[in-house]
PDB file of C-alpha atoms and ligand atoms in Angstrom:
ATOM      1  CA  UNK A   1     -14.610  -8.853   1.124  1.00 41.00           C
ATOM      2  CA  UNK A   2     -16.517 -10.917  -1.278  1.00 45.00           C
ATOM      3  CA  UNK A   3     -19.114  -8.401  -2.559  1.00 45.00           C
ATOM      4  CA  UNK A   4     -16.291  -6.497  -3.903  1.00 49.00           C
ATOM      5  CA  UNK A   5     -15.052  -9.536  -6.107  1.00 47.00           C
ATOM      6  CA  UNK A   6     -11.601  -9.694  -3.858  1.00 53.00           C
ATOM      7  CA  UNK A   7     -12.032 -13.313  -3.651  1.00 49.00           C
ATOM      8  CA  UNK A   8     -10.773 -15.357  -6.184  1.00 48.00           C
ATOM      9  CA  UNK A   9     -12.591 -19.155  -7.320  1.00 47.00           C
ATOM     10  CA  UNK A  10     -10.297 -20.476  -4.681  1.00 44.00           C
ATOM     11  CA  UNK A  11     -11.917 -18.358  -1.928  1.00 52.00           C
ATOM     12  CA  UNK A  12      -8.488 -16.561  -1.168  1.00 68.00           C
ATOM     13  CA  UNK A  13      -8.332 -12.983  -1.826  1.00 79.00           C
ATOM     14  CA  UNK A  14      -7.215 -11.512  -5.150  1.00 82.00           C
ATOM     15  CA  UNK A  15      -4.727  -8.524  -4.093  1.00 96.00           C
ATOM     16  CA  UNK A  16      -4.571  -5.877  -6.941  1.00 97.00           C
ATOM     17  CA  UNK A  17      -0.962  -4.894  -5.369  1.00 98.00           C
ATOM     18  CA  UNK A  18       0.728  -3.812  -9.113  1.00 97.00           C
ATOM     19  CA  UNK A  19       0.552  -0.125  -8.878  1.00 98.00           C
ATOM     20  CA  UNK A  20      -0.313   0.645  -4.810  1.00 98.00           C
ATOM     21  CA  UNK A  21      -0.726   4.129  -4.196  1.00 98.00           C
ATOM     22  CA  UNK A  22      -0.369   5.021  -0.513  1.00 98.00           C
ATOM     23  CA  UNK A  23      -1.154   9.155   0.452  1.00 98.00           C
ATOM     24  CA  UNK A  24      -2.104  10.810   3.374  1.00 98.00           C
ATOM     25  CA  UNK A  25      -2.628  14.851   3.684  1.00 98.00           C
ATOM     26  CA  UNK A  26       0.457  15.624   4.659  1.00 96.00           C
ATOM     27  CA  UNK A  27       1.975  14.115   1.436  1.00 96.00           C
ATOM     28  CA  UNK A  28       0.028  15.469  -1.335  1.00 96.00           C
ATOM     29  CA  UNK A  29       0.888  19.105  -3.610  1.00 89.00           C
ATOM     30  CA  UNK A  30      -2.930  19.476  -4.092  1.00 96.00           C
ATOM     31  CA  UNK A  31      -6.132  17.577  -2.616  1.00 98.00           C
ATOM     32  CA  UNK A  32      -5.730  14.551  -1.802  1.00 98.00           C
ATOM     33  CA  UNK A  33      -9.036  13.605  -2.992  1.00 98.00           C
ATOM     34  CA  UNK A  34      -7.766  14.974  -6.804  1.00 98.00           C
ATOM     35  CA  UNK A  35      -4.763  13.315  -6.147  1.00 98.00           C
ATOM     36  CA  UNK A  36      -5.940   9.813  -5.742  1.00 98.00           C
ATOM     37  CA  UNK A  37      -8.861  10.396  -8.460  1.00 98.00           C
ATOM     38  CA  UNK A  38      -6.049  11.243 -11.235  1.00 98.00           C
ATOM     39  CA  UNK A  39      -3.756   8.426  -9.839  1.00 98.00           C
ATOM     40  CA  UNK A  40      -6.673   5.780 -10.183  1.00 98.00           C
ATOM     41  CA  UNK A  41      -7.273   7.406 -14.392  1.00 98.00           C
ATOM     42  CA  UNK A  42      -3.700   6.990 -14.638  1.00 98.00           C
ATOM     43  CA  UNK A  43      -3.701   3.156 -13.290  1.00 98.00           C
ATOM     44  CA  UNK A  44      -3.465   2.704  -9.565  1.00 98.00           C
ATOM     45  CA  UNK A  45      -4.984  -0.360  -8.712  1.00 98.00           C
ATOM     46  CA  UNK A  46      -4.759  -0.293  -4.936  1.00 98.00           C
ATOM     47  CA  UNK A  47      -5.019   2.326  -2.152  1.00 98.00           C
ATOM     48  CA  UNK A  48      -3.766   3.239   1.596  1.00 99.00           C
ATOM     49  CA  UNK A  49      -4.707   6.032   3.258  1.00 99.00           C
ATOM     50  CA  UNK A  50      -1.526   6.519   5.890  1.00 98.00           C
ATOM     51  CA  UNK A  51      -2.277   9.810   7.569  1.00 98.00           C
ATOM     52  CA  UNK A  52       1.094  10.310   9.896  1.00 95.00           C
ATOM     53  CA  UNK A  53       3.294  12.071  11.262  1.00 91.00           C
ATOM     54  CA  UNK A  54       3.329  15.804  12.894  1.00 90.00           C
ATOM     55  CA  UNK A  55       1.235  17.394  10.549  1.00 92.00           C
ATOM     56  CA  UNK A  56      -1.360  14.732  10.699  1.00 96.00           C
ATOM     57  CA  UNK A  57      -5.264  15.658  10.923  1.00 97.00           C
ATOM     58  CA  UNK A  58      -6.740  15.218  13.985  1.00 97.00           C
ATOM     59  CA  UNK A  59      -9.515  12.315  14.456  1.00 96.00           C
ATOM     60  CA  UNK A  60     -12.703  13.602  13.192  1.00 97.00           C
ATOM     61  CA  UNK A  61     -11.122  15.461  10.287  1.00 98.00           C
ATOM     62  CA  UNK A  62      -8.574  12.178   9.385  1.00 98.00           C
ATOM     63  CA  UNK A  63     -12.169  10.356   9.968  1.00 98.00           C
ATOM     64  CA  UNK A  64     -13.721  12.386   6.980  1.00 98.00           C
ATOM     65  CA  UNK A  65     -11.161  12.872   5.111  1.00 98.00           C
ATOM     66  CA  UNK A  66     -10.580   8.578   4.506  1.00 98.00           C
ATOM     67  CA  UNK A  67     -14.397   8.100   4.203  1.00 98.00           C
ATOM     68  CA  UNK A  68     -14.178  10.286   1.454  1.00 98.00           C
ATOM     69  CA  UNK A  69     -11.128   8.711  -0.546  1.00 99.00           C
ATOM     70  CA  UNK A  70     -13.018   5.161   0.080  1.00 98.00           C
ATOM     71  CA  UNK A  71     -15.883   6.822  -2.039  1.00 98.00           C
ATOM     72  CA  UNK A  72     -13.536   7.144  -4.430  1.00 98.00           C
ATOM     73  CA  UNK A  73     -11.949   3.784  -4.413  1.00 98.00           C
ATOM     74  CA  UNK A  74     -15.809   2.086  -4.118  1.00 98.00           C
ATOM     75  CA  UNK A  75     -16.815   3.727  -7.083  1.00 98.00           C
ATOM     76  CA  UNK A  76     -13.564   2.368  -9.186  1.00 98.00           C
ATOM     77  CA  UNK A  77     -13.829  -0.695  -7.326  1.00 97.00           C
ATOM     78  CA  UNK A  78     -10.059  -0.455  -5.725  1.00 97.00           C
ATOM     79  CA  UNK A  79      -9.247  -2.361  -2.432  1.00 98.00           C
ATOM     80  CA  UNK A  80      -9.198   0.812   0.324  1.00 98.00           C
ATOM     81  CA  UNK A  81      -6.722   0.042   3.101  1.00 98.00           C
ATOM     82  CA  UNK A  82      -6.228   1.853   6.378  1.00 98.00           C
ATOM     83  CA  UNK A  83      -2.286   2.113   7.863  1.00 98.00           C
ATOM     84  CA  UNK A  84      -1.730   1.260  11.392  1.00 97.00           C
ATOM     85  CA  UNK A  85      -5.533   2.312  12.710  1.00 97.00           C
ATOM     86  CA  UNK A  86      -7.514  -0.762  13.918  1.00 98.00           C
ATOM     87  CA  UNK A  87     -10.431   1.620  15.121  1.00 97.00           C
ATOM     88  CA  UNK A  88     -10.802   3.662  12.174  1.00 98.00           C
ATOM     89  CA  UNK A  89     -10.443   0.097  10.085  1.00 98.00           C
ATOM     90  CA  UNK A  90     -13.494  -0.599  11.759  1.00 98.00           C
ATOM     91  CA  UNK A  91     -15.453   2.178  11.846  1.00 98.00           C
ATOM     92  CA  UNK A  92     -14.985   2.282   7.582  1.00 98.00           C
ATOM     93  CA  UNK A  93     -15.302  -0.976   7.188  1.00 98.00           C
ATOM     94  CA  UNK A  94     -12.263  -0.390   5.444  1.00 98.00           C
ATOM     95  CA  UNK A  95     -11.265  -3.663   2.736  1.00 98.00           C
ATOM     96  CA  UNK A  96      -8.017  -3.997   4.764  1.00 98.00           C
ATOM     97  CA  UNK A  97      -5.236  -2.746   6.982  1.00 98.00           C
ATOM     98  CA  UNK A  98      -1.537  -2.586   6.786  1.00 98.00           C
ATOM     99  CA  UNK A  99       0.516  -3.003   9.465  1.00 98.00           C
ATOM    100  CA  UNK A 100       4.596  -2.449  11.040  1.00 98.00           C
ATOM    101  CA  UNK A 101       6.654  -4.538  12.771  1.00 96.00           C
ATOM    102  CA  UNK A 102       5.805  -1.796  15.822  1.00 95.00           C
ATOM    103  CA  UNK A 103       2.316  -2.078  14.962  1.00 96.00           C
ATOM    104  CA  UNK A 104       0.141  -4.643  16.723  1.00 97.00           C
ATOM    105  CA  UNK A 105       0.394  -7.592  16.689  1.00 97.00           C
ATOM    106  CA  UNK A 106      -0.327  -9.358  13.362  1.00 98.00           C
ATOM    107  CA  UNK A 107      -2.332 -12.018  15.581  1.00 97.00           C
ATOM    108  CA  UNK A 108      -5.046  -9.730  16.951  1.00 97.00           C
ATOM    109  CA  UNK A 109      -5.025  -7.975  13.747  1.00 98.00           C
ATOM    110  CA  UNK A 110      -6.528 -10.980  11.838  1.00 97.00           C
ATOM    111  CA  UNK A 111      -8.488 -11.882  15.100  1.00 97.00           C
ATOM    112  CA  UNK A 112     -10.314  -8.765  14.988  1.00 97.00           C
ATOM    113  CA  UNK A 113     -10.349  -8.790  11.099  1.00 98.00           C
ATOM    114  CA  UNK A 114     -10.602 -12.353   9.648  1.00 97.00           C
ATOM    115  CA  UNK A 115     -12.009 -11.588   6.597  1.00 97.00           C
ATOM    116  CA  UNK A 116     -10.101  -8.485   5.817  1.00 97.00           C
ATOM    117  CA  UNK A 117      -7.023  -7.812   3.722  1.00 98.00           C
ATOM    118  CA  UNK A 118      -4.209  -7.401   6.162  1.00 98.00           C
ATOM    119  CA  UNK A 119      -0.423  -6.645   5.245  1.00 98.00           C
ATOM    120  CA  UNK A 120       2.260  -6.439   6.861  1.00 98.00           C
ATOM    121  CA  UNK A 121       5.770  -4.639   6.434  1.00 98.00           C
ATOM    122  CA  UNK A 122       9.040  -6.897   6.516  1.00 98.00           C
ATOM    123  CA  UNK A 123      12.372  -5.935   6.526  1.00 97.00           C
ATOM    124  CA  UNK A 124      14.257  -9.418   6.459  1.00 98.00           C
ATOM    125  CA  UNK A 125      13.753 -12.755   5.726  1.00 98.00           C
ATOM    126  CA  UNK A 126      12.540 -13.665   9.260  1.00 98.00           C
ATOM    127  CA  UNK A 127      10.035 -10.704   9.575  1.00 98.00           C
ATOM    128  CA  UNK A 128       8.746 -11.533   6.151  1.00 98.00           C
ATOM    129  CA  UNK A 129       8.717 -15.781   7.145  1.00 98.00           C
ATOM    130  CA  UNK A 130       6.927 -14.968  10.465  1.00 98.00           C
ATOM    131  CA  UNK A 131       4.089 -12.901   9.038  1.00 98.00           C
ATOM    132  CA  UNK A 132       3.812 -15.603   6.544  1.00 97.00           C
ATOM    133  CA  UNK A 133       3.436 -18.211   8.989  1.00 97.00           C
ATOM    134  CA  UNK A 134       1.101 -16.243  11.110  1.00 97.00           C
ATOM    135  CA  UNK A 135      -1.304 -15.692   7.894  1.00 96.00           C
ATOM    136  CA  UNK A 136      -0.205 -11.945   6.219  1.00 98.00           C
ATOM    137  CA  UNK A 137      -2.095 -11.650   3.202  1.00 98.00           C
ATOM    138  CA  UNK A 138       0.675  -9.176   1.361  1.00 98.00           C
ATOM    139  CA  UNK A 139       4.119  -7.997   2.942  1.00 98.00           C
ATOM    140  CA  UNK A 140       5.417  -4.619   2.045  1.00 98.00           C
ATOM    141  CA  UNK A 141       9.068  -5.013   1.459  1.00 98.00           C
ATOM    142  CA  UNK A 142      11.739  -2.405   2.260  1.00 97.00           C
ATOM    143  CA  UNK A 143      13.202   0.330   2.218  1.00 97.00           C
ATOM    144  CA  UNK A 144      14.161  -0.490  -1.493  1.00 98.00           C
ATOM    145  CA  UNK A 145      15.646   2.909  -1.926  1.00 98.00           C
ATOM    146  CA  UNK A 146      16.191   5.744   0.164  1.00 96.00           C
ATOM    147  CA  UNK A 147      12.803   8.225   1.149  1.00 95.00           C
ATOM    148  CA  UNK A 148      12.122  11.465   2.946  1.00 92.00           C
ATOM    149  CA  UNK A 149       8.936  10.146   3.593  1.00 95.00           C
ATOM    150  CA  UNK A 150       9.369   7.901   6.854  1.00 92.00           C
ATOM    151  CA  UNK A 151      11.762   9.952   9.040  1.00 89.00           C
ATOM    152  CA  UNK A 152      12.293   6.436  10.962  1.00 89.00           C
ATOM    153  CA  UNK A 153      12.532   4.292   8.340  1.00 88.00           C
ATOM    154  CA  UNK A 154      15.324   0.974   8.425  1.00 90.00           C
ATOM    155  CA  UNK A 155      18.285   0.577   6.745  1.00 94.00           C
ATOM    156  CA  UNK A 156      17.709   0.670   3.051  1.00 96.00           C
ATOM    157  CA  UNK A 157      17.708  -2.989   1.423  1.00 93.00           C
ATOM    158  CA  UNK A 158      17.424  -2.569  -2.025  1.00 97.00           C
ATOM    159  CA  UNK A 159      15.722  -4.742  -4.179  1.00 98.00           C
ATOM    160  CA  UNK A 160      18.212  -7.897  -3.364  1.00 98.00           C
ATOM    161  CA  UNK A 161      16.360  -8.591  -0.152  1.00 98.00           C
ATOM    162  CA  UNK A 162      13.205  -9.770  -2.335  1.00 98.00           C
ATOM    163  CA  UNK A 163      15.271 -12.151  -4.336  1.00 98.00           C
ATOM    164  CA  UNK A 164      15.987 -13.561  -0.760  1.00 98.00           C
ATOM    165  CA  UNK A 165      12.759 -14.121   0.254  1.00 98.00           C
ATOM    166  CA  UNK A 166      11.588 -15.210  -2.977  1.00 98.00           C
ATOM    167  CA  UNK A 167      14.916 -17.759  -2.462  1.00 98.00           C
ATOM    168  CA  UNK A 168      13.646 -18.910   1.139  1.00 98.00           C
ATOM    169  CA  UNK A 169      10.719 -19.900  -0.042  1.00 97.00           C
ATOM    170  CA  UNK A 170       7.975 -16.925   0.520  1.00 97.00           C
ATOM    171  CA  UNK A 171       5.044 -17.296  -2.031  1.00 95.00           C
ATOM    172  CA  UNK A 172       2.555 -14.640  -0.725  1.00 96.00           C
ATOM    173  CA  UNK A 173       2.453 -11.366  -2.273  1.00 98.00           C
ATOM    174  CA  UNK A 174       5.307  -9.015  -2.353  1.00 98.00           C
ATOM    175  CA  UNK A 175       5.093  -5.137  -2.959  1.00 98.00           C
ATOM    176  CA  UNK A 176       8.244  -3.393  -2.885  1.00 98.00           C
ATOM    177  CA  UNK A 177       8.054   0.278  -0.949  1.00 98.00           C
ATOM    178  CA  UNK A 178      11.090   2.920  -0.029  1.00 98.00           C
ATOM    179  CA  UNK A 179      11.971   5.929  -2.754  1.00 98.00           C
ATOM    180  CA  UNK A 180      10.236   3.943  -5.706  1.00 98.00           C
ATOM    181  CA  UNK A 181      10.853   6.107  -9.301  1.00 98.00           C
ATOM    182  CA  UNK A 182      10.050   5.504 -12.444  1.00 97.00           C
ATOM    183  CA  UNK A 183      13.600   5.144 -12.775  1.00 97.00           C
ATOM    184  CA  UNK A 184      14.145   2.612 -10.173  1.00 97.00           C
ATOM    185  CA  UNK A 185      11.015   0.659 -10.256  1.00 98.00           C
ATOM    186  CA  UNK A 186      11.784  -2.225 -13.161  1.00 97.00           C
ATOM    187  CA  UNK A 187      14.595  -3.246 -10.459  1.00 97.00           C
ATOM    188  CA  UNK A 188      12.131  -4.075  -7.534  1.00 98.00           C
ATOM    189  CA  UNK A 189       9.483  -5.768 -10.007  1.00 97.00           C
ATOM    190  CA  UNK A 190      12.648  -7.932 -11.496  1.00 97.00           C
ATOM    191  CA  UNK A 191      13.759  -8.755  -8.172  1.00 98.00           C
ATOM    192  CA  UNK A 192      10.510 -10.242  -7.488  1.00 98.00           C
ATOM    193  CA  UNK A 193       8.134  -7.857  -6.479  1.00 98.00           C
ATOM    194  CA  UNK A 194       4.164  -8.381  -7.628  1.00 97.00           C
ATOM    195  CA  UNK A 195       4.078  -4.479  -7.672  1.00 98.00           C
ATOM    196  CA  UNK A 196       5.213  -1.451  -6.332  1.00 98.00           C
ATOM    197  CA  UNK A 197       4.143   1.027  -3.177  1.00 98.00           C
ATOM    198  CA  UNK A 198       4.603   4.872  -3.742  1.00 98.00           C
ATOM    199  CA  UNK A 199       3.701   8.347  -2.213  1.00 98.00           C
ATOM    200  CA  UNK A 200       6.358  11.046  -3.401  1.00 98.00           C
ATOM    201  CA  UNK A 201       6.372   9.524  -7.190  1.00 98.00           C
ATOM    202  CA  UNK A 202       2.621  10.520  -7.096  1.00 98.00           C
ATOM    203  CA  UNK A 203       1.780  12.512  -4.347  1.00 98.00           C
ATOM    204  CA  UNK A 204       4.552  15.360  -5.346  1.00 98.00           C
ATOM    205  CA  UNK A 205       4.518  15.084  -8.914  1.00 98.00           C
ATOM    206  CA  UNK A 206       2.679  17.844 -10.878  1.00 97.00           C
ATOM    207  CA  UNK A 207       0.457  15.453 -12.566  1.00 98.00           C
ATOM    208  CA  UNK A 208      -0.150  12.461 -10.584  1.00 98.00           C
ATOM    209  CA  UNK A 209      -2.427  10.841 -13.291  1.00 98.00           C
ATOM    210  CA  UNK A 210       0.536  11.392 -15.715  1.00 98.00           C
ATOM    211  CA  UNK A 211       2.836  10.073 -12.957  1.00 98.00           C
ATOM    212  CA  UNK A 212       0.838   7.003 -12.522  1.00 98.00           C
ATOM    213  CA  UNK A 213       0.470   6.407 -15.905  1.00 97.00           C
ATOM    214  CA  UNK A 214       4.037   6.390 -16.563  1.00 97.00           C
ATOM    215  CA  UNK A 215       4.338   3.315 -14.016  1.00 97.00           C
ATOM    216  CA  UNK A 216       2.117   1.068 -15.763  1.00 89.00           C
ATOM    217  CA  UNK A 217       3.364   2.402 -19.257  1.00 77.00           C
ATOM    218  CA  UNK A 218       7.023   1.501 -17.781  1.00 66.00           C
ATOM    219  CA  UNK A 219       5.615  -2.074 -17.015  1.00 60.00           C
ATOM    220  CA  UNK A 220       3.594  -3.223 -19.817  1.00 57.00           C
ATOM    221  CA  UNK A 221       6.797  -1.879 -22.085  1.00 56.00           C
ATOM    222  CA  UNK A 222       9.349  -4.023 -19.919  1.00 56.00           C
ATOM    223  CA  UNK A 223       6.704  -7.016 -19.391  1.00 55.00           C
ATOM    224  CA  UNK A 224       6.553  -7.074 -23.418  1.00 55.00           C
ATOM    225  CA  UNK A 225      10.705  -7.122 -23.691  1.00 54.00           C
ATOM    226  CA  UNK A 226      11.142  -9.698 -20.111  1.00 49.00           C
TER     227      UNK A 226
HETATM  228  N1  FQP B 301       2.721   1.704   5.448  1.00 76.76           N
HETATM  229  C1  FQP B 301       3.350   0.732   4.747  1.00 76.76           C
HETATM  230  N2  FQP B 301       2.736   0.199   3.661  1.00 76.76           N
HETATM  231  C2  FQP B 301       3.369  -0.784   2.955  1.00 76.76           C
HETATM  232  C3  FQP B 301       2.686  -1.381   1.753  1.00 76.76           C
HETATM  233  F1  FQP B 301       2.889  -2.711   1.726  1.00 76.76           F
HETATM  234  F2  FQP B 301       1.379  -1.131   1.801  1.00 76.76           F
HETATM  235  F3  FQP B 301       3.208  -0.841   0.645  1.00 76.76           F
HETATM  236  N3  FQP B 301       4.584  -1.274   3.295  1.00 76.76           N
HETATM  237  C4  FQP B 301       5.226  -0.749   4.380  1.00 76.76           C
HETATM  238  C5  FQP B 301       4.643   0.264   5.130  1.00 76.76           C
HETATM  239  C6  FQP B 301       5.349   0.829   6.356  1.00 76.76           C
HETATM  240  O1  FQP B 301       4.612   0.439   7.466  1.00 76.76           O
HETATM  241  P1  FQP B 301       5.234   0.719   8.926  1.00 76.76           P
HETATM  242  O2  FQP B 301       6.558   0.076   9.006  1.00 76.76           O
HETATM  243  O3  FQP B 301       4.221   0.350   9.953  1.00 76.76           O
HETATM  244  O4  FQP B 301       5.451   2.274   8.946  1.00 76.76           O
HETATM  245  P2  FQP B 301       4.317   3.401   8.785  1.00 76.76           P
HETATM  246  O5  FQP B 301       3.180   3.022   9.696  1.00 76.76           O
HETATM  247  O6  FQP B 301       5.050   4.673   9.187  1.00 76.76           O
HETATM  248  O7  FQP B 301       3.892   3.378   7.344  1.00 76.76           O
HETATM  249 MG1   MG B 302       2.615   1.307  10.698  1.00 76.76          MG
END
């Protein structure tokens, strides 16, 4: 969305992915509105709001609840993007959506949303070549490590499966996701990664602007020594 200065010269987007926060109510120790607030001070430069699961709000209140984390993201100009929901996408005007392989369809996805950031999770080299092909702006790559977070998430990967995409020949944006620490995170980013996707690391930690600081701390020390 080109009033929010997503578009680079080139007219593609410019996809902040380095430090992507991704939260929902069900994953945060305080409010998630405090939570993402302190993450952004600490460094996160991209948002999803993923509300899932059993414990997830009903309609109106999940409705309410993202309208008011995109007020936060608008006024520190991050990219807000909606998991899985094509309706409340709309109704937000959301910057962008993510979505699985059990998701729909990448096709109608950018149909419906042309202009829109739109990612896409890959597991493999062929889910990741497809969604390429079929014009993914980022793919979410994993699990790199194993999470309590997605009760039905895939075999973990590890970072290796990046290098073989990078390998095949897939240039669009990578962000790793799956139990991503600050002790595990230089891995993904070496492996090829442009950044890295968390919840727990921020969402459970007793200070998540501390915790999100440490991530881009982590990075700017191991950029300086690469
Ligand atoms: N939500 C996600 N966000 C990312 C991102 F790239 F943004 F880091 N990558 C992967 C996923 C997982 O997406 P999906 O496989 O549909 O499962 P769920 O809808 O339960 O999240
Ligand atoms: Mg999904």
């Amino acid at each position: 969305d080109e009033s929010l200065g997503f578009s680079s010269e080139r007219g593609d987007k410019v996809i902040p992915l380095s430090l992507y926060l991704i939260l929902g109510s069900q994953n945060c120790k305080y409010a998630p509105e405090f939570v993402l607030q302190e993450a952004i001070r600490g460094g996160v430069t991209m948002f999803q709001f993923r509300e899932k699961g059993e414990s997830a709000l009903p309609y109106r209140e999940k409705r309410d609840l993202a309208k008011r984390l995109q007020q936060i993201c608008q006024n520190n100009d991050i990219p807000f993007i909606v998991n899985d929901d094509i309706e409340l996408t709309r109704e937000l005007n959301a910057d962008g959506i993510h979505i699985g392989q059990d998701d729909r369809p990448l096709k109608d996805v950018r149909a419906w949303f042309p202009d829109k950031i739109v990612g896409v999770s890959a597991h493999d080299v062929g889910e990741a070549s497809k969604a390429m092909r079929e014009g993914a702006d980022y793919l979410g790559v994993g699990p790199m490590y194993h999470t309590d977070t997605k009760p039905d998430i895939e075999l973990v990967k590890g970072p290796a499966v990046i290098q073989a995409m990078r390998k095949s020949g897939i240039q669009i944006p990578i962000v790793g996701i799956g139990g991503i620490t600050h002790a595990n995170a230089e891995a993904v980013l070496r492996a090829g990664a442009d950044g890295i996707a968390v919840i727990s690391a921020i969402t459970k930690d007793q200070d998540p602007y501390q915790a999100a600081q440490m991530f881009c701390t982590d990075k700017t020390k191991r950029l300086d020594n690469k």
